[in-house]
Amino acid sequence: MSFFFEVLVAGLLSGVMYALVALGFVLIFKASGVFNFAQGAMVFFAAATYAGLQQEHHLAAWIALPLALAAMVVLGLAIERVVLRPLVNQPQITLFMATIGLAFFIEGMSQMFWGSTPRGLSVGVEDQPFQWLSDRYNVNVSQFDVFAAVISGILVVLLALFFQRTRIGRALRAVADDHQAALSVGIPLQYIWAIVWAVAGFVALVAGLLWGARNGVGFSLTFTALKALPVLILGGFESIPGAIVGGLIIGASEKIAEVYLGPHVGGGIEGWFAYVIALAFLLVRPEGLFGERHIDRV
Amino acid sequence: MSRALSSPNVAPAQAAARPALAVNNVEVIYDHVILVLKGVSLEVAEGGIVALLGANGAGKTTTLKAISNLLGAERGEVTKGSIEFRGERVDRLTPNDLVRRGVCQVMEGRHCFAHLTVEENLLTGAFTRRDSRADIAGSLEKVYHYFPRLKQRRASQAGYTSGGEQQMTAIGRALMARPSMILLDEPSMGLAPQIVDEIFGIVGDLNGRERVSFLLAEQNTMVALRYAQYGYILENGRVVMDGAASELADNEDVKEFYLGLSTAGRRSFRDVKHYRRRKRWLA
Ligand SMILES: Nc1ncnc2c1ncn2[C@@H]1O[C@H](COP(=O)(O)OP(=O)(O)O)[C@@H](O)[C@H]1O
Ligand SMILES: [Mg+2]
């Protein structure tokens, strides 16, 4: 039983990190209807920049962190200004293709700046079990996982408050609902989009640091970020609570499947099991757990 | 052409009577090729209610959007003419600038933010304001005073309220910007007659007590002329008739054509002898 508990907790904790990446997608999708395929590349770029600044330029964490943050905010703003703003009013598929192109560009750029050899990254908390938990209850829970979950959790709560309680957050939801009406009351769309992309850059940085510290900073971070896809399918593309719950479900079920189902089918199912859950779910509830239903009443 | 109009050396008497909003010979083209407005001119006096009438497709919405600069999002463009608000050219401003100057549009079909609550909808209207929370709360109370129904529904998602409540929300939302002029597009559309009366009654109140001017696009000619002081009739992208509301309401051709008070089949104003175009000389 304590083993099951261990697996479940580990799954839930990694689920919080999935939720964090998913949030980056949700933010942009909500405000501009763009599925930002480049979100994964942004996560990679953020982690590579932070690790590169520390290791190549020997900067202390407290200098590297704000610099990496600045880089991500500038990147977000630049994407909005240079790529998406000129494409406004174009069909969604065009915007989607643009973000695919962007993904490769950002990946190339981060390899140009920081090289292509994978690096380690430390945030000062090790992937060690809490000693007292192991001693007293014989349960192993990783300190790093808890740390990452707490950071992600705080960020998620802050974002939710930002969306729900602030003037800009409200404007952002208004833009998500109806561009024209938002314009008609004087909400400048471009200003809102710029904010959203900057925030998405920030979210990508936090996700990049946490995932980078867990799995190392390498090209594969991009694919880790795409784990957010099943989370989004489960939670709905426009819902913050959906991203959180979706992340928890995916995280927990993939770990449990890996441990209990994996041995019977030869193992290694953690990589794709999430997509199976998502697909099955898609058939039952295409709008996601918390997806916003379209309100058609006049 | 239009420069003559805005020249500073107008006689003092004229300057005093200068309208709040002046649309001069505006031409609008959609998608670079579709000519929709063919030289529309109209004026709204400070504190007035002006009706912009005409059948479906006449160009009422296009006229309002040309004024509020919302055409861009529809791939439309003002290609000729000028629009002045309080003596200043406003046809190259962003909608945001225009709202700050006090002109706010309530779009046809209400366009409430469906997933926001009624109160959140109202608050989005205050986006451009830089004054204190207390002032904004004060405005909110004022909107609730004019629309008591909205106060009851404040916590409901706007998408689940009735058509009348959505229209009230849309007007209330515009009021939150503290506009001096509201461009109101077909408020009666799809609403039961008694709700229409209720809403127009409130529009009249807002005009009388808050001194908000209205440019009111309507297909519901009868109701619009009851509340407006002046009216323009638009057909096929041109103003084909204008006059005091009472005159228009009594005009035989208006009655026949727009109020359906005649047994004759629907004809175009082109066939009617009173047809004239105003400000032709400007073109
Ligand atoms: N976005 C658009 N693109 C092309 N044509 C348009 C567009 N919007 C309106 N039109 C055309 O312009 C004409 C006037 O439309 P509109 O201003 O909506 O009229 P009204 O509000 O009086 O019903 C119509 O013939 C309509 O088909
Ligand atoms: Mg219309």
XYZ file of C-alpha atoms and ligand atoms in Angstrom:
609
model
C 0.000 0.000 0.000
C 2.739 2.440 0.854
C 4.322 1.589 -2.487
C 1.118 2.477 -4.325
C 0.999 5.696 -2.341
C 4.551 6.478 -3.385
C 3.767 5.936 -7.041
C 0.597 8.001 -6.804
C 2.343 10.909 -5.106
C 5.207 10.859 -7.578
C 2.652 10.856 -10.393
C 0.630 13.709 -8.953
C 3.730 15.768 -8.365
C 4.933 15.366 -11.929
C 1.360 16.087 -12.962
C 1.621 19.538 -11.426
C 4.616 20.141 -13.657
C 2.651 19.033 -16.708
C -0.064 21.424 -15.678
C 2.456 24.220 -15.641
C 3.498 23.603 -19.229
C -0.120 23.196 -20.260
C -0.868 26.595 -18.767
C 1.512 28.225 -21.215
C -0.595 26.829 -24.045
C -3.890 27.720 -22.381
C -2.891 31.346 -21.858
C -2.201 31.984 -25.504
C -5.021 29.866 -26.808
C -7.535 31.616 -24.598
C -6.519 35.107 -25.547
C -5.805 34.745 -29.224
C -7.140 31.379 -30.350
C -3.662 30.357 -31.444
C -2.379 26.914 -30.581
C 1.233 27.811 -29.906
C 3.205 24.813 -31.065
C 6.377 26.721 -30.152
C 5.597 26.591 -26.426
C 7.829 23.513 -26.057
C 10.665 25.231 -27.870
C 10.226 28.215 -25.561
C 10.572 25.940 -22.542
C 13.778 24.506 -24.011
C 15.110 27.949 -24.894
C 14.417 29.217 -21.383
C 16.219 26.323 -19.709
C 19.145 26.498 -22.150
C 19.498 30.241 -21.612
C 19.526 29.938 -17.838
C 21.931 26.987 -17.828
C 24.096 28.627 -20.482
C 24.346 31.903 -18.595
C 25.414 30.037 -15.480
C 27.826 27.627 -17.083
C 29.265 29.572 -20.019
C 29.327 33.004 -18.449
C 29.707 31.870 -14.843
C 26.928 34.076 -13.608
C 25.376 33.537 -10.210
C 21.820 32.240 -10.133
C 20.435 35.550 -8.895
C 21.852 37.292 -11.974
C 21.147 34.518 -14.474
C 17.520 34.227 -13.404
C 16.425 37.824 -14.111
C 18.457 37.805 -17.323
C 16.764 34.614 -18.502
C 13.413 36.080 -17.499
C 14.130 39.225 -19.489
C 15.135 37.110 -22.475
C 11.875 35.154 -22.298
C 9.713 38.241 -21.971
C 11.489 39.858 -24.904
C 11.122 36.652 -26.913
C 7.393 36.535 -26.152
C 6.887 40.172 -27.084
C 8.931 39.756 -30.255
C 6.905 36.743 -31.377
C 3.691 38.658 -30.883
C 4.976 41.749 -32.651
C 6.895 40.208 -35.552
C 4.993 37.026 -36.312
C 1.455 37.067 -34.984
C 0.379 40.667 -35.261
C 0.908 40.798 -39.036
C -1.057 37.559 -39.318
C -4.099 38.818 -37.458
C -7.384 37.973 -39.224
C -5.732 35.047 -40.995
C -7.231 31.565 -40.694
C -6.297 29.590 -37.575
C -4.398 26.987 -39.571
C -2.091 29.718 -40.895
C -1.339 30.867 -37.373
C -0.738 27.297 -36.294
C 1.691 26.737 -39.158
C 3.458 29.942 -38.207
C 4.019 28.651 -34.685
C 5.422 25.377 -36.057
C 7.936 27.378 -38.048
C 8.620 29.398 -34.946
C 9.309 26.249 -32.932
C 12.107 25.203 -35.261
C 13.485 28.711 -35.362
C 13.627 28.963 -31.571
C 15.203 25.537 -31.251
C 17.828 26.486 -33.818
C 18.450 29.769 -32.077
C 19.002 28.200 -28.693
C 21.447 25.702 -30.189
C 23.235 28.548 -31.942
C 23.619 30.481 -28.706
C 24.169 27.677 -26.258
C 25.395 24.725 -28.286
C 23.714 21.374 -28.672
C 25.334 19.349 -25.900
C 22.893 18.583 -23.111
C 23.635 20.275 -19.814
C 22.722 19.662 -16.250
C 20.837 22.308 -14.348
C 20.465 22.681 -10.630
C 17.888 24.652 -8.716
C 19.428 23.761 -5.363
C 17.045 20.971 -4.400
C 18.117 17.395 -5.025
C 16.042 14.504 -6.248
C 16.384 12.753 -2.864
C 13.623 11.290 -0.734
C 12.661 13.054 2.476
C 14.631 11.148 5.103
C 12.064 11.462 7.881
C 9.260 10.182 5.670
C 11.321 7.156 4.675
C 12.372 6.478 8.270
C 9.061 6.865 9.945
C 6.511 5.742 7.347
C 8.710 3.878 4.904
C 7.449 6.078 2.039
C 9.829 7.674 -0.438
C 8.811 11.101 -1.655
C 11.310 13.120 -3.668
C 12.257 16.491 -2.239
C 12.682 17.875 -5.716
C 9.249 16.706 -6.821
C 7.651 18.416 -3.853
C 9.641 21.573 -4.451
C 8.686 21.619 -8.139
C 5.054 20.984 -7.334
C 4.978 23.782 -4.772
C 6.560 26.267 -7.195
C 4.209 25.193 -9.985
C 1.268 25.336 -7.623
C 2.103 28.869 -6.536
C 2.461 29.976 -10.122
C -0.824 28.387 -11.102
C -2.633 30.098 -8.237
C -1.054 33.440 -9.116
C -2.090 33.075 -12.734
C -5.619 32.111 -11.777
C -5.860 35.164 -9.523
C -4.448 37.337 -12.284
C -7.087 36.058 -14.695
C -10.003 36.259 -12.312
C -9.326 39.275 -10.173
C -7.402 41.923 -12.075
C -8.479 44.497 -14.609
C -6.038 43.142 -17.201
C -7.081 39.565 -16.470
C -10.712 40.461 -16.974
C -9.876 42.238 -20.223
C -7.974 39.169 -21.275
C -10.980 36.931 -20.737
C -13.114 39.467 -22.558
C -10.773 39.306 -25.546
C -10.932 35.514 -25.376
C -14.728 35.685 -25.591
C -15.230 38.276 -28.314
C -12.496 40.268 -30.054
C -14.850 42.731 -31.687
C -16.750 43.514 -28.538
C -13.476 43.948 -26.664
C -12.357 46.465 -29.274
C -15.675 48.248 -29.061
C -15.205 49.036 -25.372
C -11.673 50.236 -26.004
C -9.609 47.192 -25.029
C -6.564 47.235 -27.310
C -6.083 43.676 -28.537
C -2.404 44.044 -29.302
C -1.633 45.258 -25.814
C -3.458 42.276 -24.351
C -1.729 39.842 -26.694
C 1.654 41.321 -25.858
C 0.959 40.764 -22.160
C -0.158 37.204 -22.777
C 2.974 36.349 -24.750
C 5.194 37.913 -22.131
C 3.447 35.892 -19.417
C 3.739 32.768 -21.556
C 7.476 33.449 -21.770
C 7.608 33.658 -17.998
C 5.676 30.410 -17.583
C 8.022 28.749 -20.080
C 10.992 29.843 -17.971
C 9.638 28.341 -14.767
C 8.680 25.149 -16.568
C 12.086 25.050 -18.265
C 13.937 25.391 -14.976
C 11.929 22.697 -13.247
C 11.943 20.209 -16.121
C 15.541 21.051 -16.930
C 16.575 20.360 -13.343
C 14.686 17.071 -13.366
C 15.623 15.660 -16.790
C 18.599 17.746 -17.898
C 18.625 20.555 -20.429
C 18.567 19.100 -23.888
C 16.584 18.964 -27.038
C 14.243 16.402 -25.465
C 12.756 19.151 -23.268
C 10.736 20.173 -26.297
C 9.060 16.791 -26.291
C 8.531 16.788 -22.559
C 6.627 19.988 -23.121
C 4.465 18.279 -25.687
C 3.290 16.047 -22.837
C 1.085 19.025 -22.212
C -0.977 17.978 -25.223
C -2.832 15.115 -23.551
C -3.249 17.360 -20.535
C -4.911 19.934 -22.765
C -7.119 17.371 -24.437
C -8.233 16.221 -21.010
C -8.624 19.627 -19.446
C -9.841 21.648 -22.392
C -7.774 24.235 -24.212
C -9.296 27.239 -22.521
C -9.503 26.252 -18.906
C -6.987 26.912 -16.175
C -8.640 24.532 -13.690
C -8.778 22.041 -16.565
C -5.032 22.298 -17.079
C -4.447 21.629 -13.401
C -6.800 18.682 -13.019
C -5.770 17.329 -16.421
C -2.135 17.513 -15.391
C -2.801 15.636 -12.153
C -4.785 12.904 -13.877
C -2.213 12.418 -16.621
C 0.705 12.486 -14.207
C -0.841 10.017 -11.771
C -2.269 7.605 -14.315
C 0.870 7.388 -16.406
C 2.996 6.567 -13.364
C 0.529 4.013 -12.085
C 0.225 2.443 -15.531
C 3.976 2.313 -15.868
C 4.386 0.531 -12.563
C 1.412 -1.827 -12.574
C 0.660 -2.311 -16.259
C 4.120 -1.842 -17.713
C 5.635 -5.144 -16.589
C 2.828 -7.114 -18.261
C 3.336 -5.504 -21.653
C 7.090 -5.275 -21.562
C 7.459 -1.844 -19.931
C 8.219 1.580 -21.315
C 4.618 2.721 -21.610
C 5.096 5.925 -19.637
C 6.091 7.750 -22.804
C 2.853 7.224 -24.677
C 0.228 6.066 -22.177
C -0.868 9.662 -21.581
C -1.866 9.959 -25.229
C -3.972 6.806 -24.955
C -5.887 8.263 -22.034
C -6.303 11.517 -23.893
C -7.563 9.817 -27.043
C -10.031 7.681 -25.136
C -11.222 10.776 -23.351
C -11.491 12.751 -26.568
C -14.002 10.250 -27.878
C -16.220 10.694 -24.839
C -15.947 14.405 -24.151
C -14.395 16.369 -26.998
C -14.580 19.722 -25.223
C -12.469 18.468 -22.317
C -13.250 18.169 -18.639
C -13.695 21.872 -18.075
C -13.737 23.024 -21.670
C -15.959 25.998 -22.178
C -19.120 24.970 -23.861
C -20.193 27.354 -26.506
C -23.134 29.295 -25.257
C -25.452 29.625 -28.187
C -28.465 31.150 -26.555
C -29.354 34.537 -27.971
C -13.090 69.259 -50.021
C -13.602 68.313 -46.423
C -10.804 70.626 -45.407
C -13.103 73.556 -46.059
C -15.447 72.243 -43.418
C -12.894 71.979 -40.671
C -11.223 75.287 -41.443
C -10.830 77.383 -38.316
C -12.422 80.545 -39.695
C -16.019 79.526 -39.181
C -18.315 82.285 -38.035
C -18.891 82.314 -34.249
C -22.590 81.632 -34.620
C -21.857 78.495 -36.621
C -19.160 77.403 -34.226
C -21.616 77.502 -31.357
C -23.972 75.284 -33.280
C -21.231 72.934 -34.333
C -22.454 69.366 -33.968
C -20.767 66.914 -31.612
C -20.349 64.425 -34.417
C -20.039 65.248 -38.091
C -19.712 62.611 -40.775
C -18.811 64.163 -44.109
C -19.194 62.275 -47.350
C -17.766 59.059 -46.077
C -17.065 56.257 -48.484
C -16.358 52.753 -47.189
C -14.896 49.851 -49.122
C -14.717 46.270 -47.839
C -12.000 43.874 -48.985
C -10.561 46.605 -51.232
C -13.332 46.169 -53.785
C -16.803 46.159 -52.280
C -18.076 49.728 -52.197
C -20.689 49.909 -49.456
C -21.012 53.527 -48.314
C -21.166 55.959 -51.201
C -20.741 59.326 -49.573
C -22.705 59.377 -46.327
C -23.009 62.631 -44.405
C -24.752 63.145 -41.127
C -24.576 65.136 -37.924
C -25.412 64.515 -34.308
C -25.928 67.537 -32.072
C -24.482 67.612 -28.576
C -27.061 65.933 -26.340
C -29.195 64.765 -29.235
C -30.686 61.462 -30.283
C -30.393 60.882 -34.003
C -31.920 57.907 -35.763
C -30.183 56.218 -38.656
C -32.881 54.293 -40.463
C -32.958 51.939 -43.374
C -33.616 48.403 -44.446
C -31.338 45.472 -43.831
C -28.097 45.923 -45.768
C -28.546 49.675 -46.246
C -25.225 50.421 -44.554
C -26.243 51.461 -41.029
C -23.810 49.170 -39.251
C -21.043 50.101 -41.659
C -21.649 53.784 -40.915
C -21.436 53.223 -37.159
C -18.318 51.125 -37.491
C -16.711 53.728 -39.710
C -17.242 56.226 -36.901
C -15.991 53.951 -34.111
C -13.064 52.687 -36.205
C -14.145 49.082 -35.911
C -14.000 48.495 -39.661
C -10.391 47.351 -39.617
C -11.260 44.029 -38.015
C -13.742 43.439 -40.860
C -11.330 44.294 -43.634
C -13.212 47.501 -44.310
C -11.716 50.921 -44.861
C -12.855 54.542 -45.014
C -11.549 55.603 -48.406
C -13.048 59.089 -48.695
C -14.518 61.782 -46.546
C -13.902 62.731 -42.951
C -15.327 62.149 -39.504
C -15.099 64.773 -36.801
C -15.953 64.520 -33.143
C -16.108 67.837 -31.307
C -14.224 69.491 -34.133
C -11.367 66.988 -34.256
C -10.683 64.511 -37.019
C -11.162 61.032 -35.554
C -11.136 58.797 -38.595
C -7.553 57.624 -38.123
C -7.789 56.856 -34.414
C -7.878 53.436 -32.806
C -11.124 52.348 -31.130
C -9.276 52.696 -27.830
C -8.517 56.385 -28.503
C -12.063 57.026 -29.504
C -13.498 55.425 -26.367
C -11.155 57.619 -24.333
C -12.579 60.641 -26.112
C -16.070 59.582 -25.201
C -17.487 57.710 -28.179
C -18.498 54.121 -27.552
C -20.321 51.687 -29.798
C -22.893 49.112 -28.712
C -22.728 46.539 -31.450
C -25.567 44.941 -33.314
C -26.418 41.603 -31.710
C -25.220 42.874 -28.260
C -21.931 40.971 -28.241
C -21.766 40.446 -24.504
C -18.811 38.496 -23.204
C -20.706 35.251 -22.828
C -18.491 33.598 -20.210
C -18.088 36.660 -18.050
C -20.682 37.532 -15.459
C -22.956 40.483 -16.051
C -20.964 42.541 -13.564
C -17.654 41.556 -15.142
C -19.079 42.579 -18.499
C -19.930 45.973 -17.085
C -16.477 46.350 -15.554
C -14.733 45.662 -18.854
C -16.393 48.851 -20.060
C -14.231 50.779 -17.597
C -11.009 49.442 -19.115
C -9.902 52.768 -20.573
C -10.573 54.720 -17.382
C -7.718 55.838 -15.218
C -9.709 57.087 -12.258
C -10.075 55.438 -8.882
C -11.802 52.203 -7.944
C -14.327 54.232 -5.990
C -15.268 56.230 -9.076
C -15.692 53.053 -11.084
C -17.804 51.529 -8.314
C -19.889 54.699 -8.421
C -20.469 54.285 -12.143
C -21.423 50.676 -11.577
C -24.080 51.732 -9.085
C -25.354 54.254 -11.578
C -25.685 51.591 -14.265
C -27.558 49.400 -11.777
C -29.773 52.359 -11.002
C -30.770 52.669 -14.656
C -30.934 48.905 -15.186
C -32.186 47.403 -11.905
C -32.558 44.037 -13.630
C -28.842 43.845 -14.148
C -28.267 44.174 -10.451
C -30.318 41.056 -9.844
C -28.427 39.219 -12.549
C -24.984 40.593 -11.695
C -23.460 37.197 -10.884
C -24.936 35.280 -13.833
C -22.878 34.433 -16.861
C -23.984 36.895 -19.516
C -24.390 34.120 -22.075
C -27.222 32.652 -20.026
C -29.246 35.834 -19.593
C -32.199 36.825 -21.777
C -31.884 38.886 -24.945
C -33.234 41.974 -23.209
C -30.810 41.564 -20.332
C -27.956 41.141 -22.775
C -28.936 44.331 -24.548
C -29.020 46.110 -21.195
C -25.633 44.632 -20.316
C -24.187 45.843 -23.600
C -25.523 49.364 -23.074
C -24.452 49.348 -19.427
C -20.991 48.203 -20.431
C -20.679 51.135 -22.815
C -21.905 53.506 -20.093
C -19.089 52.334 -17.838
C -16.676 54.097 -20.198
C -18.515 57.329 -19.318
C -19.108 58.211 -22.948
C -20.620 61.456 -24.158
C -21.891 59.657 -27.238
C -23.124 56.120 -27.763
C -23.435 54.558 -31.191
C -26.279 52.131 -30.649
C -26.818 49.502 -33.326
C -30.258 47.885 -33.574
C -31.083 47.607 -29.887
C -34.582 46.359 -30.673
C -33.438 43.410 -32.752
C -35.127 40.190 -31.714
C -36.737 41.622 -28.584
C -40.376 41.596 -27.508
C -42.143 44.958 -27.931
C -42.430 45.631 -24.222
C -38.716 45.004 -23.678
C -37.997 47.312 -26.604
C -40.069 50.020 -24.932
C -38.275 49.475 -21.643
C -34.871 49.801 -23.280
C -35.785 52.841 -25.345
C -37.269 54.419 -22.245
C -33.923 54.031 -20.499
C -32.105 55.419 -23.531
C -34.383 58.459 -23.322
C -33.587 58.796 -19.610
C -29.867 58.554 -20.170
C -30.134 61.200 -22.813
C -32.218 63.501 -20.662
C -30.437 63.098 -17.349
C -26.896 62.088 -18.207
C -26.670 64.143 -21.396
C -25.438 61.193 -23.414
C -25.945 61.708 -27.159
C -27.076 58.759 -29.239
C -26.689 57.809 -32.835
C -29.245 55.080 -33.129
C -29.290 52.650 -36.043
C -32.670 50.950 -36.303
C -34.888 49.046 -38.662
C -37.693 49.600 -36.217
C -38.503 53.019 -37.686
C -41.584 53.722 -35.600
C -39.942 53.290 -32.213
C -36.723 55.023 -33.218
C -38.566 58.120 -34.471
C -40.510 58.318 -31.250
C -37.331 58.856 -29.242
C -35.090 60.649 -31.752
C -35.159 64.347 -32.564
C -33.775 63.904 -36.021
C -33.483 61.075 -38.519
C -31.594 60.007 -41.604
C -32.813 57.362 -43.980
C -30.126 55.292 -45.583
C -30.575 53.274 -48.712
C -27.938 51.389 -50.591
C -25.097 53.256 -48.906
C -26.554 56.729 -49.426
C -28.627 59.081 -47.329
C -31.841 59.430 -49.298
C -33.798 61.536 -46.858
C -33.363 63.344 -43.587
C -35.390 65.576 -41.370
C -36.854 66.180 -37.956
C -38.195 62.973 -36.474
C -41.756 64.274 -36.367
C -41.603 65.242 -40.045
C -40.235 61.887 -41.045
C -42.861 60.098 -39.010
C -45.572 62.061 -40.784
C -44.044 61.793 -44.217
C -46.275 59.785 -46.564
C -43.365 58.057 -48.255
C -41.753 57.055 -44.994
C -45.049 55.720 -43.780
C -45.580 53.855 -46.968
C -42.131 52.468 -47.331
C -40.864 51.932 -43.803
C -43.889 51.738 -41.642
C -45.815 49.524 -44.018
C -48.889 51.722 -43.673
C -49.735 51.531 -47.346
C -51.102 48.747 -49.420
C -48.675 49.446 -52.242
C -45.864 46.940 -52.668
C -42.418 47.742 -51.346
C -40.734 50.210 -53.599
C -37.397 51.885 -53.513
C -37.089 55.472 -52.435
C -35.662 56.108 -55.855
C -39.204 55.964 -57.184
C -40.470 58.465 -54.702
C -40.692 62.135 -55.640
C -39.351 63.501 -52.375
C -36.076 61.795 -52.993
C -33.116 64.045 -52.574
C -29.542 63.791 -51.570
C -28.025 66.084 -49.060
C -24.606 67.596 -49.355
C -24.193 66.415 -52.904
C -22.082 69.527 -53.470
C -19.429 68.205 -51.154
C -18.616 65.189 -53.260
N -17.338 42.607 -43.693
C -18.002 42.822 -44.846
N -17.446 42.491 -46.029
C -18.112 42.714 -47.178
N -19.324 43.275 -47.262
C -19.931 43.635 -46.125
C -19.305 43.433 -44.858
N -20.135 43.880 -43.888
C -21.221 44.341 -44.535
N -21.111 44.199 -45.868
C -22.096 44.610 -46.868
O -22.334 45.976 -46.716
C -23.714 46.265 -46.908
C -24.219 47.057 -45.734
O -24.175 46.246 -44.588
P -24.512 46.803 -43.155
O -23.716 48.017 -42.920
O -24.320 45.694 -42.201
O -26.039 47.172 -43.300
P -27.160 47.348 -42.188
O -26.504 47.487 -40.868
O -27.897 48.571 -42.604
O -28.038 46.141 -42.262
C -24.416 44.945 -47.081
O -24.673 44.796 -48.477
C -23.424 43.929 -46.628
O -23.526 42.769 -47.397
Mg -26.751 46.346 -39.249
